[in-house]
Tab-separated table of C-alpha atoms (C1' of nucleotides) in Angstrom:
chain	number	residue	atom	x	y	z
A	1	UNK	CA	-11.814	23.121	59.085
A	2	UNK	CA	-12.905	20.094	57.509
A	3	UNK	CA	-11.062	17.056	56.309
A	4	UNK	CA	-11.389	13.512	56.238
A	5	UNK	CA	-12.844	13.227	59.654
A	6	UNK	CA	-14.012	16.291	60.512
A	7	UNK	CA	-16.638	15.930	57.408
A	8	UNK	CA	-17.820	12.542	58.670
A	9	UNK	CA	-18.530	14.755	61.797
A	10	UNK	CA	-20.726	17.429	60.280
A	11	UNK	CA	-22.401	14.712	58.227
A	12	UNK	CA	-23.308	12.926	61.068
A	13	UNK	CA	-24.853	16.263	62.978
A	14	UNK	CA	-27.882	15.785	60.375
A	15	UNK	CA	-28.807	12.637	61.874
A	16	UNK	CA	-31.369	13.944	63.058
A	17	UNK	CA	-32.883	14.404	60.368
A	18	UNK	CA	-33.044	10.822	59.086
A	19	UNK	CA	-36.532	9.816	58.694
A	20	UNK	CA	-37.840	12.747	58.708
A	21	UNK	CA	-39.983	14.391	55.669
A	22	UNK	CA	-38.649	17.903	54.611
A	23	UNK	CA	-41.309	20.811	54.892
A	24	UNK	CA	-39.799	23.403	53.404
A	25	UNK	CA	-36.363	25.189	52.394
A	26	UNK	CA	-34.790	27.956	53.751
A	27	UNK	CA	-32.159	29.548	51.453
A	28	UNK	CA	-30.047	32.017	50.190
A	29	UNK	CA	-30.136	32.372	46.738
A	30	UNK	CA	-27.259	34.234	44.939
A	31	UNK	CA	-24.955	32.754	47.298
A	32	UNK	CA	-21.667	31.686	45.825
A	33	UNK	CA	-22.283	27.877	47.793
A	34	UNK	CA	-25.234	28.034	44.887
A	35	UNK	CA	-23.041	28.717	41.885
A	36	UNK	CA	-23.861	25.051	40.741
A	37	UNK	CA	-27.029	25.049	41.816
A	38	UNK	CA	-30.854	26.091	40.251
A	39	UNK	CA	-32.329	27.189	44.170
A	40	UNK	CA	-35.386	27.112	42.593
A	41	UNK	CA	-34.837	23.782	41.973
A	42	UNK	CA	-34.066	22.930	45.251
A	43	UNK	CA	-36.899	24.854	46.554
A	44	UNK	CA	-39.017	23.106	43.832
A	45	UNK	CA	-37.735	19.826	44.908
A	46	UNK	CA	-37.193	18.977	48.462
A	47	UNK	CA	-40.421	19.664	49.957
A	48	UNK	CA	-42.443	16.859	50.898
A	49	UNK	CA	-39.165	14.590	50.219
A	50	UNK	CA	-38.162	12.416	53.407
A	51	UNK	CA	-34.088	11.752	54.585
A	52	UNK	CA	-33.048	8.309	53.893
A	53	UNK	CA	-29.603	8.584	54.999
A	54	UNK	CA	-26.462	9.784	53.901
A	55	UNK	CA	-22.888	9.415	53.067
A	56	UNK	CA	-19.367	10.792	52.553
A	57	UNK	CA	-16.727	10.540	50.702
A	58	UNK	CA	-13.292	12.705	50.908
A	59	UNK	CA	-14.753	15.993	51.556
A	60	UNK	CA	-18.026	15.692	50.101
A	61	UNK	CA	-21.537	14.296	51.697
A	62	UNK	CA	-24.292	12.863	49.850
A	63	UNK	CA	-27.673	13.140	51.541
A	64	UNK	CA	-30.235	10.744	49.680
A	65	UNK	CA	-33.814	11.234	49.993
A	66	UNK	CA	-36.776	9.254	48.914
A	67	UNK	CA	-37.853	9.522	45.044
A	68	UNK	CA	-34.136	9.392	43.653
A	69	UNK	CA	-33.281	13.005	44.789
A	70	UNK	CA	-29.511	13.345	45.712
A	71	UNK	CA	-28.248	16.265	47.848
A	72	UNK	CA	-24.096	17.291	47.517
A	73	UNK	CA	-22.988	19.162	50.103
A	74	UNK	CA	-19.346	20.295	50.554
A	75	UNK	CA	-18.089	22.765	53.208
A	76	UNK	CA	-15.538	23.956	51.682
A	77	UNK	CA	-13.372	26.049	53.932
A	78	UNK	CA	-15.230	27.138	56.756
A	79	UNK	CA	-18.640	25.182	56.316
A	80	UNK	CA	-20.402	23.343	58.871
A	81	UNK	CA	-23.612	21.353	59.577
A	82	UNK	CA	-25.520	21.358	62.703
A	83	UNK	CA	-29.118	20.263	63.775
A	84	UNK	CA	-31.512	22.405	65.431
A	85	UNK	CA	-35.055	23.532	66.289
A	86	UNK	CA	-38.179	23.220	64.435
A	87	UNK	CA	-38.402	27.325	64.620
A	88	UNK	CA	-34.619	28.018	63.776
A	89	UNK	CA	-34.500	31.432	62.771
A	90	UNK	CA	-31.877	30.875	60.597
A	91	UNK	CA	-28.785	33.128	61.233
A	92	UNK	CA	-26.607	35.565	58.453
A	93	UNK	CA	-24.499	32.603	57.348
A	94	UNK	CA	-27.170	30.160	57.546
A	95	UNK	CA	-27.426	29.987	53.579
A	96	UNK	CA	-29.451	26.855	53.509
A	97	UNK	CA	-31.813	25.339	55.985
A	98	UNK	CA	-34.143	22.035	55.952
A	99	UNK	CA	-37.082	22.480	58.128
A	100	UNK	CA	-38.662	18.679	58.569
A	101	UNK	CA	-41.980	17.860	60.501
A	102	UNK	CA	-39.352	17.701	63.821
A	103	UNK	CA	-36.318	19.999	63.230
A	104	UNK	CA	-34.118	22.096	61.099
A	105	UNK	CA	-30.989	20.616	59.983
A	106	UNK	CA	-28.649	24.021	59.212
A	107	UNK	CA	-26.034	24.656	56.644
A	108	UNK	CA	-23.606	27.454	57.786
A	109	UNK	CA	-20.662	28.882	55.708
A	110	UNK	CA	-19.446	32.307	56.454
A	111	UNK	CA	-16.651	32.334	53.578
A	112	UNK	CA	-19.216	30.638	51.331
A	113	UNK	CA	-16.473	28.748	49.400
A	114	UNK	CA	-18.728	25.708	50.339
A	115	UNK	CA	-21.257	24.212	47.890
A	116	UNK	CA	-24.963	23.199	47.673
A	117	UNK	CA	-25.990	20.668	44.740
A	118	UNK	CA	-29.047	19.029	43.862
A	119	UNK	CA	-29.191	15.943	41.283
A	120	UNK	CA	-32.767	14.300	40.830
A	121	UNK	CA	-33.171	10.821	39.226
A	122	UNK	CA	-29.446	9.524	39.446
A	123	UNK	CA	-26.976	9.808	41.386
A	124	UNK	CA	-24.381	12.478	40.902
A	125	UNK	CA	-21.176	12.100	39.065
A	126	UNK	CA	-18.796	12.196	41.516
A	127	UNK	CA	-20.515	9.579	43.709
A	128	UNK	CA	-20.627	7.198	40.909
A	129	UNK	CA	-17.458	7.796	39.929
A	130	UNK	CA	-15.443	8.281	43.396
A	131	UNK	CA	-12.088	6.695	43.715
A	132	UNK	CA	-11.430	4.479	46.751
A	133	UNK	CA	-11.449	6.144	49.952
A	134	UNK	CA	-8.237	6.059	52.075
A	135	UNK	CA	-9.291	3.708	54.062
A	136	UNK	CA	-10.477	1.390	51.795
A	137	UNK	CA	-8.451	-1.765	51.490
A	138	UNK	CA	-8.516	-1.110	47.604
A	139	UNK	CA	-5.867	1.957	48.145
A	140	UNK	CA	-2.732	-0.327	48.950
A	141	UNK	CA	0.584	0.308	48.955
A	142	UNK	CA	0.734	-0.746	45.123
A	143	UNK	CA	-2.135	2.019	44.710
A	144	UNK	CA	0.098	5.075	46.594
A	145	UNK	CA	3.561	3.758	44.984
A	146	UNK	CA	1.941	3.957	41.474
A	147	UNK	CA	0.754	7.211	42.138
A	148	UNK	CA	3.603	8.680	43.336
A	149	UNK	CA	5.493	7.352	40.163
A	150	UNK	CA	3.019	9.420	38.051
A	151	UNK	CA	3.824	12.522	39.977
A	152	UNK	CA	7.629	12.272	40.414
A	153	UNK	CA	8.579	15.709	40.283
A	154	UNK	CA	5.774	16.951	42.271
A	155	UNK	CA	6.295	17.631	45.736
A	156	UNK	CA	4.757	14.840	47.785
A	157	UNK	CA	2.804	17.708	50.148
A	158	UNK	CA	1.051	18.671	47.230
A	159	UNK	CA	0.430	15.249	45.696
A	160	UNK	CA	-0.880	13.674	49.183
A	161	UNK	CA	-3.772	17.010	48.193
A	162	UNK	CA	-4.987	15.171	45.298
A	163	UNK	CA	-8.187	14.699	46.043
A	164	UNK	CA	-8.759	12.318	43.089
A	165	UNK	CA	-6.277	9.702	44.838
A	166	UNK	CA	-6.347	10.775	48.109
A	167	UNK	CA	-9.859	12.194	48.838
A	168	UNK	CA	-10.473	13.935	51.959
A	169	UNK	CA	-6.650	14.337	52.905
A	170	UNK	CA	-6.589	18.445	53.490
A	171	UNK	CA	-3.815	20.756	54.673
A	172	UNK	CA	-3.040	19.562	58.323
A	173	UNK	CA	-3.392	15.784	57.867
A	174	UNK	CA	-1.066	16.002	54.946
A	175	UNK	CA	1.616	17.700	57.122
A	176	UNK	CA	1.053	14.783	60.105
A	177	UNK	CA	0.857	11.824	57.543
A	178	UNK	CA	4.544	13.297	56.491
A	179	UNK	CA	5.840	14.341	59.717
A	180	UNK	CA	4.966	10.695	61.074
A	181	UNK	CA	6.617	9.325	57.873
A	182	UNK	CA	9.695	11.108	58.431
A	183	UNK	CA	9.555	12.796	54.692
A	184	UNK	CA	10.213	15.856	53.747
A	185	UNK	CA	7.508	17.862	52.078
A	186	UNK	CA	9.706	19.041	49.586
A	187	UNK	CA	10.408	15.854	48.156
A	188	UNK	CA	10.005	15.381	44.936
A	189	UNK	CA	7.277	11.859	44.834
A	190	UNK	CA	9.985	10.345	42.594
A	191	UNK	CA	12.552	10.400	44.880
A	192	UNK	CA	11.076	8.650	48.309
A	193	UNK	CA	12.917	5.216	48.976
A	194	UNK	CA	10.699	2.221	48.930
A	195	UNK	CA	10.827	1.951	52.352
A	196	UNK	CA	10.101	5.938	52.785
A	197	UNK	CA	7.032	4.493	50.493
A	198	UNK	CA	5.998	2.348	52.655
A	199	UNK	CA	5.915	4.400	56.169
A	200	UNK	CA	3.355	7.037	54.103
A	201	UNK	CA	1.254	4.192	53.129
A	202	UNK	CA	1.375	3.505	56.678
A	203	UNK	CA	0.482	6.431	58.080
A	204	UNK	CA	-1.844	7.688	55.571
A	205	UNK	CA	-3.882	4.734	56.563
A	206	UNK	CA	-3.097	5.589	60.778
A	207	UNK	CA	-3.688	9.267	60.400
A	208	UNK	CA	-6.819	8.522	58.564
A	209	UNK	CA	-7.809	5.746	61.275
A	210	UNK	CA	-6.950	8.208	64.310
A	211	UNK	CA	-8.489	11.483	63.025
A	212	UNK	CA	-12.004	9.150	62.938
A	213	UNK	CA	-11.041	8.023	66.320
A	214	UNK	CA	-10.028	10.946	67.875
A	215	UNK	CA	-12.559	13.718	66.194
A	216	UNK	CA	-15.617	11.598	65.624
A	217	UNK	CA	-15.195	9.182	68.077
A	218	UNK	CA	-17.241	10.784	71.195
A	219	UNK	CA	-18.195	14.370	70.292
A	220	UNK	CA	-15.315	16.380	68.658
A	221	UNK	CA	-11.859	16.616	70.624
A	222	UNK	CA	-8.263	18.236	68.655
A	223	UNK	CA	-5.826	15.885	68.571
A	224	UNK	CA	-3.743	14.865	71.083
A	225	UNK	CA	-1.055	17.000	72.373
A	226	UNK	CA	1.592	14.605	70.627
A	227	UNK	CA	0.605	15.133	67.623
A	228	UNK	CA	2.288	17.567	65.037
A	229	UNK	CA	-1.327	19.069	64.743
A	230	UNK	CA	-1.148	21.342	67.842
A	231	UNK	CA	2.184	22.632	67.394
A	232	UNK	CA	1.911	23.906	63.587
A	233	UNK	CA	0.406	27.267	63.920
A	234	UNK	CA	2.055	28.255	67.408
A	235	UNK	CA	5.228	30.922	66.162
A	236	UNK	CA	8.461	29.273	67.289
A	237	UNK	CA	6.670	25.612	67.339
A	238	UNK	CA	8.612	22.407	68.612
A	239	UNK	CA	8.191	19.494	67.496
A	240	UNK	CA	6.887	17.177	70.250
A	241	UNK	CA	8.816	14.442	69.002
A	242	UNK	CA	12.751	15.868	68.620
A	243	UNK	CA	11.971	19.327	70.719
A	244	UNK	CA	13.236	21.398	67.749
A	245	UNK	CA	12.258	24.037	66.269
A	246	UNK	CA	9.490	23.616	63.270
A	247	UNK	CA	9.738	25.182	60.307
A	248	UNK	CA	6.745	26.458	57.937
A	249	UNK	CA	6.832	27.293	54.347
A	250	UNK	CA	5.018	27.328	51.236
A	251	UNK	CA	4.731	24.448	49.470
A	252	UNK	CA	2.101	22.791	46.757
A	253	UNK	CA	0.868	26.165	47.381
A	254	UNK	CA	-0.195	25.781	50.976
A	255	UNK	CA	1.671	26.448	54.343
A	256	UNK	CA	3.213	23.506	55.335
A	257	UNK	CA	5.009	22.812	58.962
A	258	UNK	CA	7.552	20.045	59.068
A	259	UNK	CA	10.270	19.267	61.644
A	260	UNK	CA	13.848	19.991	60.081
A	261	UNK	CA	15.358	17.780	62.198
A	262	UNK	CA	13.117	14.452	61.446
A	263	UNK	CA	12.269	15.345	58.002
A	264	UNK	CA	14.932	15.400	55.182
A	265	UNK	CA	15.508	15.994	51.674
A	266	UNK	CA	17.247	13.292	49.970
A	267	UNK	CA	20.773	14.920	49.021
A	268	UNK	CA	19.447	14.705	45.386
A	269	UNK	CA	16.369	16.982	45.782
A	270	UNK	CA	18.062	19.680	46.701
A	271	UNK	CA	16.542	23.430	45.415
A	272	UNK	CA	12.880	22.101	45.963
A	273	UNK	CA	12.173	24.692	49.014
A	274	UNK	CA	10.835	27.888	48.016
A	275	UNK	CA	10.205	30.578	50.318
A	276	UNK	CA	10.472	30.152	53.728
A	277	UNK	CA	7.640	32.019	55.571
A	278	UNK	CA	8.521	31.922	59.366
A	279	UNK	CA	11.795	29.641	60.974
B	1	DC	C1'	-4.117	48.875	56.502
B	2	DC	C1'	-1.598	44.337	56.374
B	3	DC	C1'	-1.416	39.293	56.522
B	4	DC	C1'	-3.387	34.937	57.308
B	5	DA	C1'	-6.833	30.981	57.107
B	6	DT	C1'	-7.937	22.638	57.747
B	7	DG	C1'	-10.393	24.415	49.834
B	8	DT	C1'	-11.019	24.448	44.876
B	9	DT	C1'	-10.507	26.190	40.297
B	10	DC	C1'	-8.690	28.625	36.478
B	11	DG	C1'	-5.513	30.917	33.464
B	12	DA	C1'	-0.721	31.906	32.357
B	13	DC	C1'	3.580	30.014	31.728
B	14	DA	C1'	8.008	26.915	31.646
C	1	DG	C1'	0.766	16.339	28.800
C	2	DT	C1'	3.266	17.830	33.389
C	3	DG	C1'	3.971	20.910	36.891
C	4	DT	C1'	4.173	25.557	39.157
C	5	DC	C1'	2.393	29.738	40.586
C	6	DG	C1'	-0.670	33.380	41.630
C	7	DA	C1'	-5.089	34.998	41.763
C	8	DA	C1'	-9.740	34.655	42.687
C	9	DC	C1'	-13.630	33.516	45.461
C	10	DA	C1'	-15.784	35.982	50.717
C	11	DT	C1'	-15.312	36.779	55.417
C	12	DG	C1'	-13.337	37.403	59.830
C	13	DG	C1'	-9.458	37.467	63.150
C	14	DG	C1'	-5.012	39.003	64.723
DNA sequence: CCCCATGTTCGACA
DNA sequence: GTGTCGAACATGGG
């Protein structure tokens, strides 16, 4: 599940555990979300440590504990985070649990494409060296256009996946960022208009804004009905904006759902579809 | 059995 | 260097 918003979610369900002093470390070691990882070091390390806070960015969370120790945490596909009981009795999936003087804060990833990392004295790499986040003012127009000038022949579905400019934009909000834009997935980044330009800097920034809204904002709610969201994995879909039929196909190598009627290609970027997987 | 999945990475290739 | 594609990872659901 998790993008953008969805990992500010899970983040925030370790809460918590903000405060609190880590007793000991429940894990599964072998696990693919350790293929980065020494356990042992983890298992060596955390005990006795105390949650300061922590932080996202994109699709990756940061939990910071005293002493310079830096816990990565990404969930991957299917990963989530979840607070529980002192006694958890941690379940098959539960590859890595923190057990603190008042609760267990649980790691869960049944596909195990997630990933557990520990870095002790500095902070890790990709925190120090993170790109703006999407909805930082610093990721302007001037910042997308550029971008998009570097990747001209790419499709823009597959360049909005970038996580290096775009960090934390996954599968579905790439779809309703174009959808809202009006631009076909298809197109090639060269070959979006300025103003076309302009409408996905818009509503990178509004998709972005809304998923926080809408997923974090009370506890976790799908978007609303009005929203391309609902209607892309339903066979025979309509789009809840020009009641025709969606289409889905493969492109930047993921399924992507756009609305024929609203989205476009630009009579020059013609033969950029590839297979069509369902009308 | 088949296909699919809100992610990332790697190797082969044009 | 750029870009594309398919496979791989591991598991479960339809």
């Amino acid at each position: 599940m998790p993008e953008l918003a969805e990992v500010e979610y899970y983040r925030k369900q370790w809460n918590p555990g903000v405060g609190c002093r880590v007793e000991r470390v429940h894990l599964h070691a072998g696990k693919r979300v350790f293929r980065d990882t020494d356990t042992n070091l983890l298992t060596g390390t955390l005990p006795g440590k105390r949650l300061l806070e922590s932080r996202a960015h994109g699709k990756t969370m940061l939990f910071i504990f005293a002493e310079d120790v830096y816990l990565t945490i990404h969930l991957g596909m299917a990963g989530r985070l979840r607070p529980s009981v002192k006694e958890h009795l941690p379940e098959k999936h539960d590859h890595f649990v923190l057990y603190t003087e008042k609760n267990a804060l649980v790691f869960n990833d049944y596909r195990l494409f997630g990933r557990v990392m520990l870095d002790v004295g500095t902070e890790p790499d990709w925190w120090r060296n993170r790109a703006p986040g999407v909805l930082d003012d610093t990721l302007d127009r001037a910042a997308v256009k550029a971008f998009l000038a570097r990747h001209a022949k790419a499709p823009v579905k597959a360049v909005l996946l970038d996580q290096t400019r775009f960090p934390g934009i996954g599968n579905w909000m790439a779809d309703e960022i174009l959808w809202r834009a009006r631009i076909h997935p298809a197109c090639p980044s060269g070959a979006i208009s300025p103003q076309k330009v302009t409408a996905l800097f818009t509503q990178i920034k509004a998709v972005a804004r809304d998923a926080m809204e809408v997923i974090i904002g009370t506890d976790w709610s799908d978007p609303p009905e009005h929203w391309l969201f609902n209607h892309r994995w339903r066979d025979h879909g309509t789009c809840p904006d020009s009641g025709k039929p969606l289409k889905r196909a493969t492109i930047g190598g993921r399924t992507t759902c756009w609305s024929p009627a609203l989205q476009r290609l630009p009579r020059k970027a013609t033969g950029c579809l590839r297979k069509t997987v369902t009308q």
